[in-house]
Short mmCIF file of C-alpha atoms in Angstrom, two decimals:
data_model
loop_
_atom_site.label_atom_id
_atom_site.label_comp_id
_atom_site.label_asym_id
_atom_site.label_seq_id
_atom_site.Cartn_x
_atom_site.Cartn_y
_atom_site.Cartn_z
CA UNK Z 1 17.95 1.44 19.70
CA UNK Z 2 15.40 -0.18 18.06
CA UNK Z 3 13.08 1.17 16.00
CA UNK Z 4 9.90 -1.03 13.86
CA UNK Z 5 9.68 0.61 9.75
CA UNK Z 6 6.70 -0.34 7.83
CA UNK Z 7 3.50 0.42 5.91
CA UNK Z 8 -0.40 -0.89 6.46
CA UNK Z 9 -1.78 -1.95 4.26
CA UNK Z 10 -5.06 -0.71 3.01
CA UNK Z 11 -6.05 -1.33 0.00
CA UNK Z 12 -4.56 -4.99 -0.85
CA UNK Z 13 -1.69 -6.59 -0.48
CA UNK Z 14 1.87 -5.11 0.57
CA UNK Z 15 1.37 -1.76 0.25
CA UNK Z 16 -0.80 -1.23 -2.59
CA UNK Z 17 -4.08 0.97 -3.02
CA UNK Z 18 -4.80 1.39 -6.81
CA UNK Z 19 -7.88 1.06 -6.28
CA UNK Z 20 -8.34 4.25 -8.66
CA UNK Z 21 -11.13 4.18 -11.60
CA UNK Z 22 -12.91 1.29 -9.70
CA UNK Z 23 -13.62 -1.18 -12.11
CA UNK Z 24 -12.62 1.20 -15.09
CA UNK Z 25 -9.52 1.50 -13.72
CA UNK Z 26 -7.56 -1.72 -15.96
CA UNK Z 27 -5.30 -2.48 -18.04
CA UNK Z 28 -7.80 -2.48 -21.54
CA UNK Z 29 -9.48 1.53 -20.02
CA UNK Z 30 -9.20 3.91 -22.22
CA UNK Z 31 -9.85 7.12 -19.84
CA UNK Z 32 -6.83 8.92 -18.20
CA UNK Z 33 -6.16 6.25 -15.41
CA UNK Z 34 -4.47 4.45 -18.02
CA UNK Z 35 -1.45 6.30 -17.30
CA UNK Z 36 -0.98 4.26 -14.78
CA UNK Z 37 -2.75 0.93 -15.50
CA UNK Z 38 -1.43 0.61 -19.45
CA UNK Z 39 -0.73 4.58 -21.52
CA UNK Z 40 -1.68 2.06 -24.61
CA UNK Z 41 -5.23 2.69 -23.92
CA UNK Z 42 -5.29 6.20 -24.48
CA UNK Z 43 -5.11 5.39 -28.56
CA UNK Z 44 -8.54 3.99 -27.75
CA UNK Z 45 -9.89 7.05 -26.21
CA UNK Z 46 -12.50 9.21 -28.71
CA UNK Z 47 -11.56 13.79 -28.22
CA UNK Z 48 -10.71 14.87 -24.47
CA UNK Z 49 -10.95 13.64 -21.74
CA UNK Z 50 -10.93 15.45 -17.85
CA UNK Z 51 -11.29 13.19 -14.92
CA UNK Z 52 -11.48 13.56 -11.05
CA UNK Z 53 -12.31 10.50 -9.30
CA UNK Z 54 -12.03 10.22 -5.31
CA UNK Z 55 -11.92 6.62 -2.69
CA UNK Z 56 -12.51 6.73 0.71
CA UNK Z 57 -11.47 3.78 2.83
CA UNK Z 58 -12.02 2.18 6.14
CA UNK Z 59 -10.59 -0.13 7.43
CA UNK Z 60 -10.97 -2.37 10.17
CA UNK Z 61 -8.40 -4.60 11.72
CA UNK Z 62 -7.36 -7.08 15.57
CA UNK Z 63 -4.54 -8.76 15.88
CA UNK Z 64 -4.44 -11.09 19.60
CA UNK Z 65 -0.89 -11.62 20.82
CA UNK Z 66 0.08 -13.90 23.46
CA UNK Z 67 3.89 -14.52 24.91
CA UNK Z 68 5.60 -15.85 22.59
CA UNK Z 69 9.69 -15.35 21.43
CA UNK Z 70 11.50 -12.47 23.40
CA UNK Z 71 8.64 -11.50 25.35
CA UNK Z 72 8.82 -10.35 29.03
CA UNK Z 73 6.40 -11.19 31.32
CA UNK Z 74 3.92 -8.51 32.60
CA UNK Z 75 4.46 -6.86 36.34
CA UNK Z 76 2.07 -8.63 38.92
CA UNK Z 77 -1.37 -6.40 38.42
CA UNK Z 78 -0.79 -4.93 35.16
CA UNK Z 79 -2.59 -7.99 33.03
CA UNK Z 80 -3.03 -6.28 29.70
CA UNK Z 81 -0.36 -4.74 29.12
CA UNK Z 82 1.39 -6.35 26.68
CA UNK Z 83 -1.04 -9.45 25.91
CA UNK Z 84 -4.66 -9.50 24.12
CA UNK Z 85 -6.06 -8.04 21.46
CA UNK Z 86 -4.98 -4.37 19.33
CA UNK Z 87 -8.00 -2.52 17.83
CA UNK Z 88 -8.28 0.30 14.67
CA UNK Z 89 -10.42 1.34 12.79
CA UNK Z 90 -8.79 4.00 10.26
CA UNK Z 91 -10.92 6.18 7.13
CA UNK Z 92 -8.35 7.28 4.91
CA UNK Z 93 -8.92 7.80 0.68
CA UNK Z 94 -7.26 10.24 -1.66
CA UNK Z 95 -8.44 12.58 -4.66
CA UNK Z 96 -7.09 11.29 -8.39
CA UNK Z 97 -6.84 13.30 -11.29
CA UNK Z 98 -6.50 13.33 -14.29
CA UNK Z 99 -6.68 14.93 -19.11
CA UNK Z 100 -5.79 13.36 -22.48
CA UNK Z 101 -6.24 15.08 -25.55
CA UNK Z 102 -5.29 14.51 -28.25
CA UNK Z 103 -2.89 15.89 -31.43
CA UNK Z 104 -2.36 14.67 -34.33
CA UNK Z 105 -1.90 11.45 -34.31
CA UNK Z 106 -0.97 11.08 -30.37
CA UNK Z 107 -2.81 10.58 -27.56
CA UNK Z 108 -1.16 12.30 -24.63
CA UNK Z 109 -1.92 12.35 -21.14
CA UNK Z 110 -0.84 13.75 -17.32
CA UNK Z 111 -2.57 12.91 -13.57
CA UNK Z 112 -1.65 12.87 -10.25
CA UNK Z 113 -2.69 9.90 -7.81
CA UNK Z 114 -1.31 7.90 -5.47
CA UNK Z 115 -1.29 3.83 -6.26
CA UNK Z 116 1.08 3.07 -2.85
CA UNK Z 117 0.29 3.66 0.92
CA UNK Z 118 -1.73 3.61 4.06
CA UNK Z 119 -2.08 4.47 7.69
CA UNK Z 120 -2.67 2.22 10.80
CA UNK Z 121 -3.66 3.87 14.35
CA UNK Z 122 -4.33 1.38 16.85
CA UNK Z 123 -6.57 2.59 20.02
CA UNK Z 124 -5.82 3.44 23.05
CA UNK Z 125 -6.05 1.96 26.68
CA UNK Z 126 -6.91 4.83 28.57
CA UNK Z 127 -7.28 3.02 32.01
CA UNK Z 128 -3.57 2.72 31.55
CA UNK Z 129 -2.60 6.97 30.44
CA UNK Z 130 -2.21 8.10 33.86
CA UNK Z 131 -0.70 5.19 35.61
CA UNK Z 132 2.95 3.85 36.56
CA UNK Z 133 3.25 2.68 32.95
CA UNK Z 134 1.36 4.78 30.84
CA UNK Z 135 2.93 3.30 27.40
CA UNK Z 136 0.54 0.68 27.77
CA UNK Z 137 -2.20 3.54 26.65
CA UNK Z 138 -1.08 3.11 23.24
CA UNK Z 139 -1.94 -0.34 22.90
CA UNK Z 140 -0.58 -4.01 23.16
CA UNK Z 141 0.75 -3.31 19.13
CA UNK Z 142 2.52 -0.06 19.92
CA UNK Z 143 5.96 -2.34 20.12
CA UNK Z 144 5.95 -2.49 16.33
CA UNK Z 145 3.61 0.84 15.64
CA UNK Z 146 0.56 2.33 17.32
CA UNK Z 147 0.58 5.02 14.44
CA UNK Z 148 1.81 5.21 11.59
CA UNK Z 149 2.22 6.29 7.27
CA UNK Z 150 3.37 6.14 4.09
CA UNK Z 151 2.42 7.65 0.81
CA UNK Z 152 4.12 7.30 -2.60
CA UNK Z 153 2.27 10.21 -5.01
CA UNK Z 154 2.71 9.93 -8.70
CA UNK Z 155 2.47 12.88 -11.28
CA UNK Z 156 2.77 11.13 -14.00
CA UNK Z 157 2.40 12.15 -18.10
CA UNK Z 158 2.80 10.88 -20.96
CA UNK Z 159 0.47 9.19 -24.05
CA UNK Z 160 0.40 7.61 -26.23
CA UNK Z 161 0.59 6.32 -30.11
CA UNK Z 162 -1.73 4.31 -32.65
CA UNK Z 163 -1.53 2.17 -35.73
CA UNK Z 164 -4.64 0.54 -36.64
CA UNK Z 165 -4.93 -1.91 -34.36
CA UNK Z 166 -2.55 -1.64 -31.91
CA UNK Z 167 -1.10 1.58 -30.07
CA UNK Z 168 1.92 1.54 -28.01
CA UNK Z 169 1.45 4.00 -25.02
CA UNK Z 170 4.78 5.04 -22.19
CA UNK Z 171 4.48 7.29 -19.95
CA UNK Z 172 7.25 9.23 -17.26
CA UNK Z 173 6.79 9.66 -13.60
CA UNK Z 174 7.34 11.71 -10.75
CA UNK Z 175 7.20 9.99 -7.05
CA UNK Z 176 7.10 11.97 -3.71
CA UNK Z 177 7.66 9.54 -1.24
CA UNK Z 178 6.95 10.17 2.62
CA UNK Z 179 6.78 7.69 5.42
CA UNK Z 180 5.97 7.82 9.17
CA UNK Z 181 5.63 5.82 12.84
CA UNK Z 182 5.59 6.21 15.97
CA UNK Z 183 7.04 3.47 18.17
CA UNK Z 184 7.62 1.90 21.75
CA UNK Z 185 10.77 0.89 21.88
CA UNK Z 186 13.86 -0.23 24.61
CA UNK Z 187 17.29 -0.42 24.48
CA UNK Z 188 17.68 -4.10 24.89
CA UNK Z 189 14.84 -4.61 21.83
CA UNK Z 190 12.37 -6.55 23.29
CA UNK Z 191 9.03 -5.26 25.18
CA UNK Z 192 9.89 -4.70 29.38
CA UNK Z 193 7.07 -2.55 29.51
CA UNK Z 194 9.45 -1.30 33.28
CA UNK Z 195 11.70 0.51 30.18
CA UNK Z 196 9.60 1.41 27.94
CA UNK Z 197 10.92 4.57 25.49
CA UNK Z 198 9.68 5.69 22.53
CA UNK Z 199 10.89 6.82 19.03
CA UNK Z 200 9.78 8.11 16.20
CA UNK Z 201 10.40 8.32 12.68
CA UNK Z 202 9.79 11.06 9.92
CA UNK Z 203 11.55 10.14 5.88
CA UNK Z 204 10.57 11.76 2.73
CA UNK Z 205 12.42 11.92 -0.78
CA UNK Z 206 11.91 12.38 -4.70
CA UNK Z 207 12.43 9.77 -7.31
CA UNK Z 208 11.48 8.78 -10.56
CA UNK Z 209 9.67 5.76 -12.81
CA UNK Z 210 8.49 4.81 -16.35
CA UNK Z 211 5.62 3.30 -17.40
CA UNK Z 212 3.92 1.73 -21.23
CA UNK Z 213 1.77 -0.73 -22.40
CA UNK Z 214 0.77 -2.09 -25.15
CA UNK Z 215 -3.34 -2.71 -26.62
CA UNK Z 216 -4.28 -4.53 -28.99
CA UNK Z 217 -8.03 -4.48 -30.71
CA UNK Z 218 -7.73 -7.74 -31.65
CA UNK Z 219 -11.75 -7.90 -33.06
CA UNK Z 220 -12.71 -4.64 -34.40
CA UNK Z 221 -15.28 -2.44 -32.08
CA UNK Z 222 -15.55 -6.10 -29.51
CA UNK Z 223 -12.10 -7.59 -28.52
CA UNK Z 224 -9.50 -5.81 -26.86
CA UNK Z 225 -5.91 -7.25 -25.52
CA UNK Z 226 -3.92 -5.15 -22.65
CA UNK Z 227 -0.52 -5.48 -21.43
CA UNK Z 228 1.40 -2.95 -19.21
CA UNK Z 229 4.59 -2.63 -17.33
CA UNK Z 230 5.21 -0.44 -14.03
CA UNK Z 231 8.52 0.43 -12.99
CA UNK Z 232 10.18 0.73 -9.76
CA UNK Z 233 9.64 3.40 -7.77
CA UNK Z 234 13.39 4.73 -7.93
CA UNK Z 235 14.27 2.11 -10.96
CA UNK Z 236 15.68 0.20 -7.67
CA UNK Z 237 17.04 1.16 -4.66
CA UNK Z 238 15.74 3.81 -2.71
CA UNK Z 239 16.42 6.64 -0.32
CA UNK Z 240 14.64 8.73 2.31
CA UNK Z 241 16.15 11.30 4.22
CA UNK Z 242 14.47 12.39 6.96
CA UNK Z 243 14.45 12.03 11.04
CA UNK Z 244 14.76 10.15 13.82
CA UNK Z 245 14.23 10.45 17.32
CA UNK Z 246 14.58 8.31 20.06
CA UNK Z 247 13.42 8.98 24.22
CA UNK Z 248 15.18 6.25 25.96
CA UNK Z 249 12.07 6.79 29.05
CA UNK Z 250 8.99 7.25 29.58
CA UNK Z 251 8.31 9.40 31.46
CA UNK Z 252 10.83 11.56 29.56
CA UNK Z 253 13.35 12.65 32.08
CA UNK Z 254 16.42 12.01 29.07
CA UNK Z 255 17.64 13.88 26.62
CA UNK Z 256 15.85 13.02 23.22
CA UNK Z 257 18.66 12.18 20.61
CA UNK Z 258 17.65 13.06 17.11
CA UNK Z 259 19.41 12.30 13.92
CA UNK Z 260 19.14 12.15 10.69
CA UNK Z 261 18.77 9.23 8.59
CA UNK Z 262 18.28 7.98 5.35
CA UNK Z 263 15.98 4.98 4.67
CA UNK Z 264 17.15 2.15 2.31
CA UNK Z 265 14.71 -0.03 0.25
CA UNK Z 266 12.28 -1.17 -2.50
CA UNK Z 267 9.14 -1.12 -4.13
CA UNK Z 268 7.53 -3.55 -6.33
CA UNK Z 269 7.38 -3.42 -10.48
CA UNK Z 270 3.94 -4.71 -11.35
CA UNK Z 271 3.26 -6.23 -14.87
CA UNK Z 272 -0.35 -6.65 -16.19
CA UNK Z 273 -2.49 -7.92 -18.49
CA UNK Z 274 -6.15 -8.59 -19.34
CA UNK Z 275 -8.76 -8.93 -21.88
CA UNK Z 276 -12.66 -6.83 -22.72
CA UNK Z 277 -14.97 -8.38 -24.35
CA UNK Z 278 -18.06 -6.35 -26.02
CA UNK Z 279 -20.14 -9.53 -27.14
CA UNK Z 280 -22.91 -7.23 -27.86
CA UNK Z 281 -24.26 -3.19 -27.28
CA UNK Z 282 -25.22 -3.88 -24.45
CA UNK Z 283 -22.70 -5.64 -22.64
CA UNK Z 284 -19.41 -6.16 -21.67
CA UNK Z 285 -17.03 -8.08 -20.09
CA UNK Z 286 -13.31 -8.08 -18.19
CA UNK Z 287 -10.83 -9.97 -17.54
CA UNK Z 288 -7.80 -9.36 -15.96
CA UNK Z 289 -4.36 -10.93 -13.45
CA UNK Z 290 -1.14 -9.07 -12.27
CA UNK Z 291 2.37 -9.98 -10.95
CA UNK Z 292 3.67 -7.30 -8.61
CA UNK Z 293 6.88 -7.95 -6.81
CA UNK Z 294 7.24 -7.36 -4.05
CA UNK Z 295 10.39 -10.05 -3.49
CA UNK Z 296 12.39 -7.07 -3.83
CA UNK Z 297 11.20 -5.60 -0.57
CA UNK Z 298 14.55 -8.39 1.48
CA UNK Z 299 14.84 -5.91 4.31
CA UNK Z 300 14.60 -1.73 5.11
CA UNK Z 301 17.02 -0.57 5.94
CA UNK Z 302 17.96 2.79 8.51
CA UNK Z 303 21.41 4.62 8.84
CA UNK Z 304 22.75 7.35 9.82
CA UNK Z 305 22.48 10.08 7.24
CA UNK Z 306 25.12 9.88 3.96
CA UNK Z 307 26.29 6.46 5.42
CA UNK Z 308 25.63 2.96 4.04
CA UNK Z 309 23.36 0.81 5.41
CA UNK Z 310 24.77 -3.07 5.18
CA UNK Z 311 24.18 -5.72 7.93
CA UNK Z 312 26.49 -9.02 7.92
CA UNK Z 313 24.00 -12.71 7.92
CA UNK Z 314 23.47 -12.19 11.33
CA UNK Z 315 21.91 -9.53 11.17
CA UNK Z 316 24.94 -7.06 13.04
CA UNK Z 317 26.55 -3.89 10.79
CA UNK Z 318 29.17 -4.22 8.81
CA UNK Z 319 31.89 -2.72 9.61
CA UNK Z 320 32.20 0.89 8.45
CA UNK Z 321 28.93 1.04 7.78
CA UNK Z 322 26.46 3.65 9.49
CA UNK Z 323 23.37 1.71 10.02
CA UNK Z 324 20.75 1.82 12.66
CA UNK Z 325 18.18 -0.29 12.63
CA UNK Z 326 17.54 -3.46 10.03
CA UNK Z 327 13.83 -4.81 9.03
CA UNK Z 328 13.61 -7.92 7.51
CA UNK Z 329 11.15 -7.89 5.21
CA UNK Z 330 11.12 -11.08 2.45
CA UNK Z 331 8.17 -10.21 1.12
CA UNK Z 332 6.54 -12.09 -1.26
CA UNK Z 333 5.64 -11.67 -4.59
CA UNK Z 334 1.35 -11.36 -5.35
CA UNK Z 335 -0.66 -11.84 -8.00
CA UNK Z 336 -4.25 -10.89 -8.82
CA UNK Z 337 -6.56 -11.96 -10.46
CA UNK Z 338 -9.94 -9.90 -11.40
CA UNK Z 339 -13.38 -10.33 -14.11
CA UNK Z 340 -15.77 -8.24 -14.10
CA UNK Z 341 -18.66 -6.90 -16.33
CA UNK Z 342 -21.13 -4.30 -17.50
CA UNK Z 343 -25.01 -4.49 -18.76
CA UNK Z 344 -26.10 -0.48 -20.12
CA UNK Z 345 -30.14 -0.74 -18.87
CA UNK Z 346 -30.32 1.61 -21.39
CA UNK Z 347 -27.46 4.23 -23.31
CA UNK Z 348 -27.39 7.03 -20.32
CA UNK Z 349 -27.41 3.76 -18.12
CA UNK Z 350 -23.92 1.76 -16.82
CA UNK Z 351 -24.79 -1.13 -14.17
CA UNK Z 352 -21.24 -3.43 -13.09
CA UNK Z 353 -20.07 -5.51 -11.10
CA UNK Z 354 -16.78 -7.08 -10.00
CA UNK Z 355 -14.98 -9.44 -8.25
CA UNK Z 356 -11.31 -9.96 -7.52
CA UNK Z 357 -8.36 -12.37 -5.72
CA UNK Z 358 -5.01 -11.46 -5.33
CA UNK Z 359 -1.99 -13.18 -2.72
CA UNK Z 360 -0.21 -11.56 0.15
CA UNK Z 361 2.84 -9.93 0.73
CA UNK Z 362 3.61 -10.85 3.78
CA UNK Z 363 4.81 -14.03 4.84
CA UNK Z 364 4.27 -15.54 8.38
CA UNK Z 365 7.94 -14.87 10.21
CA UNK Z 366 7.85 -10.98 9.40
CA UNK Z 367 3.85 -10.40 9.92
CA UNK Z 368 3.57 -7.37 12.43
CA UNK Z 369 0.05 -5.31 12.93
CA UNK Z 370 1.54 -2.31 11.44
CA UNK Z 371 1.28 -4.39 7.86
CA UNK Z 372 -1.15 -7.32 8.90
CA UNK Z 373 -1.70 -8.10 5.43
CA UNK Z 374 -4.00 -10.94 3.69
CA UNK Z 375 -4.79 -13.03 0.92
CA UNK Z 376 -8.08 -10.77 0.31
CA UNK Z 377 -11.23 -11.56 -1.72
CA UNK Z 378 -12.86 -8.78 -3.68
CA UNK Z 379 -16.87 -7.72 -4.14
CA UNK Z 380 -17.84 -4.17 -6.22
CA UNK Z 381 -21.32 -3.54 -7.27
CA UNK Z 382 -21.59 0.05 -8.66
CA UNK Z 383 -23.07 1.53 -11.86
CA UNK Z 384 -22.10 4.89 -14.58
CA UNK Z 385 -24.50 7.33 -16.48
CA UNK Z 386 -23.91 9.70 -18.75
CA UNK Z 387 -25.76 13.00 -17.96
CA UNK Z 388 -25.99 17.04 -20.04
CA UNK Z 389 -24.22 13.86 -23.95
CA UNK Z 390 -20.09 14.59 -21.85
CA UNK Z 391 -20.72 14.59 -18.73
CA UNK Z 392 -20.38 11.15 -17.00
CA UNK Z 393 -20.12 10.20 -13.33
CA UNK Z 394 -19.77 7.01 -11.44
CA UNK Z 395 -19.92 5.19 -8.61
CA UNK Z 396 -19.79 2.36 -6.33
CA UNK Z 397 -18.79 0.06 -3.61
CA UNK Z 398 -15.90 -2.40 -2.73
CA UNK Z 399 -15.24 -4.70 -0.38
CA UNK Z 400 -12.16 -6.38 0.64
CA UNK Z 401 -12.28 -9.83 2.70
CA UNK Z 402 -8.44 -10.74 4.01
CA UNK Z 403 -8.74 -13.54 4.95
CA UNK Z 404 -7.77 -14.69 9.16
CA UNK Z 405 -4.13 -15.36 9.65
CA UNK Z 406 -2.23 -17.10 12.60
CA UNK Z 407 1.23 -17.48 12.70
CA UNK Z 408 1.78 -17.72 15.90
CA UNK Z 409 4.91 -19.47 17.16
CA UNK Z 410 5.76 -18.69 13.51
CA UNK Z 411 7.27 -15.65 13.66
CA UNK Z 412 10.56 -15.27 14.06
CA UNK Z 413 11.45 -11.27 14.22
CA UNK Z 414 12.67 -11.98 17.57
CA UNK Z 415 14.92 -15.21 16.78
CA UNK Z 416 18.04 -14.64 19.53
CA UNK Z 417 20.71 -15.84 18.05
CA UNK Z 418 20.06 -12.18 15.65
CA UNK Z 419 21.94 -8.65 16.12
CA UNK Z 420 20.08 -6.15 18.02
CA UNK Z 421 19.68 -3.97 15.30
CA UNK Z 422 17.91 -7.12 13.53
CA UNK Z 423 15.84 -7.83 15.80
CA UNK Z 424 12.42 -6.63 17.68
CA UNK Z 425 9.15 -8.05 19.18
CA UNK Z 426 7.44 -11.04 18.27
CA UNK Z 427 5.21 -10.28 15.73
CA UNK Z 428 2.68 -13.89 15.90
CA UNK Z 429 -0.16 -14.18 16.86
CA UNK Z 430 -4.55 -13.93 15.35
CA UNK Z 431 -5.23 -11.35 13.18
CA UNK Z 432 -8.58 -10.93 11.21
CA UNK Z 433 -9.56 -7.39 8.61
CA UNK Z 434 -11.50 -6.68 5.98
CA UNK Z 435 -11.55 -2.57 3.79
CA UNK Z 436 -14.84 -0.88 2.83
CA UNK Z 437 -14.09 1.08 0.54
CA UNK Z 438 -16.50 4.37 -1.46
CA UNK Z 439 -15.35 5.70 -5.52
CA UNK Z 440 -16.13 8.05 -7.45
CA UNK Z 441 -15.50 9.90 -10.29
CA UNK Z 442 -16.88 12.47 -12.91
CA UNK Z 443 -15.15 12.67 -16.19
CA UNK Z 444 -16.29 15.42 -18.70
CA UNK Z 445 -15.04 14.76 -22.48
CA UNK Z 446 -14.61 17.54 -25.09
#
């Protein structure tokens, strides 16, 4: 009984999607997005703020896969059922809502947003739908997942306190995380379409975390420096409870096996630092960097509910554990760098641009089409307009171009020396993708 579990990459490496605020969502921002990026920024805000942000993303992804380690050859006359190119063109997005207000020497705020998430749905091959092997209609990537999604929704409260040129900020987060996956599977853990079945996983959980930061006005009204830390959801290991359903074969003549399970995993903490320079009244320059500690995600382990999820060095379930599945991830830390600039054509009208680069979290040996990660370059253009004195509207477009990857012969997912509870089909192949993001926000100050 093998199941592929993973989160679709979306706006950045791993499954980090914190792009709300656009080019003004940084470690040195003073709008309510600071509740996530750096709460100390609220200490430099002027007046109370209501903030509504929305982002809409279009993601294009392709994975070309040929017969690899552990794969089973297609039966005669069934070319394209398991090998070829999988394609996905998915639209997704979400809002961010925040507010901040002054109470004496403090600035307090609250917000709701989703900094981690993503989804993927691969195109179907309808010519197989009414054939002898109808499961092949879900495409060649179905052995890793033909439909998957994950989301971590944050509810945040916190504030900042400013002492002269220095502000300190602290927040608390309540986080609801959900994850779902549908994939093809066989009892032997390979991709033999003559024995193809289905597995479906739906899990969720609620956890807490915190954020903290500091901001310094190094030069009066000219230079600001920011540093922040966003802790791991759950402050370490997370447990998500739900159901795992398995149908052994297609057509489904057997009774569906349904079990209560718990997913054990970890999401990263994030360090951010940056500078904002205002050399003249009509020009602003920004530079920021972040370190996301994805190396905390070593495995994703599914066990029967209320039982431990432990495996031996060879991937075999440990004695006495309830391990159903162990997914080796071995993610790597990512580093991102962003540079941006704003120019005020007139006092009410600001034009801005940005350029960024981020490394990949997923190594070649565990890369798969559901989590098709890669280093990426981001280019952004947009503008912000003051309306009726207290209202500000902004819109921008960001294009993320992911570097092409080819890990053919490098995937270790189907290692024959690994126990079946850990082994899964080969993830080798050629990967290509891009993401286009539209962002718009409205701010009301009073």
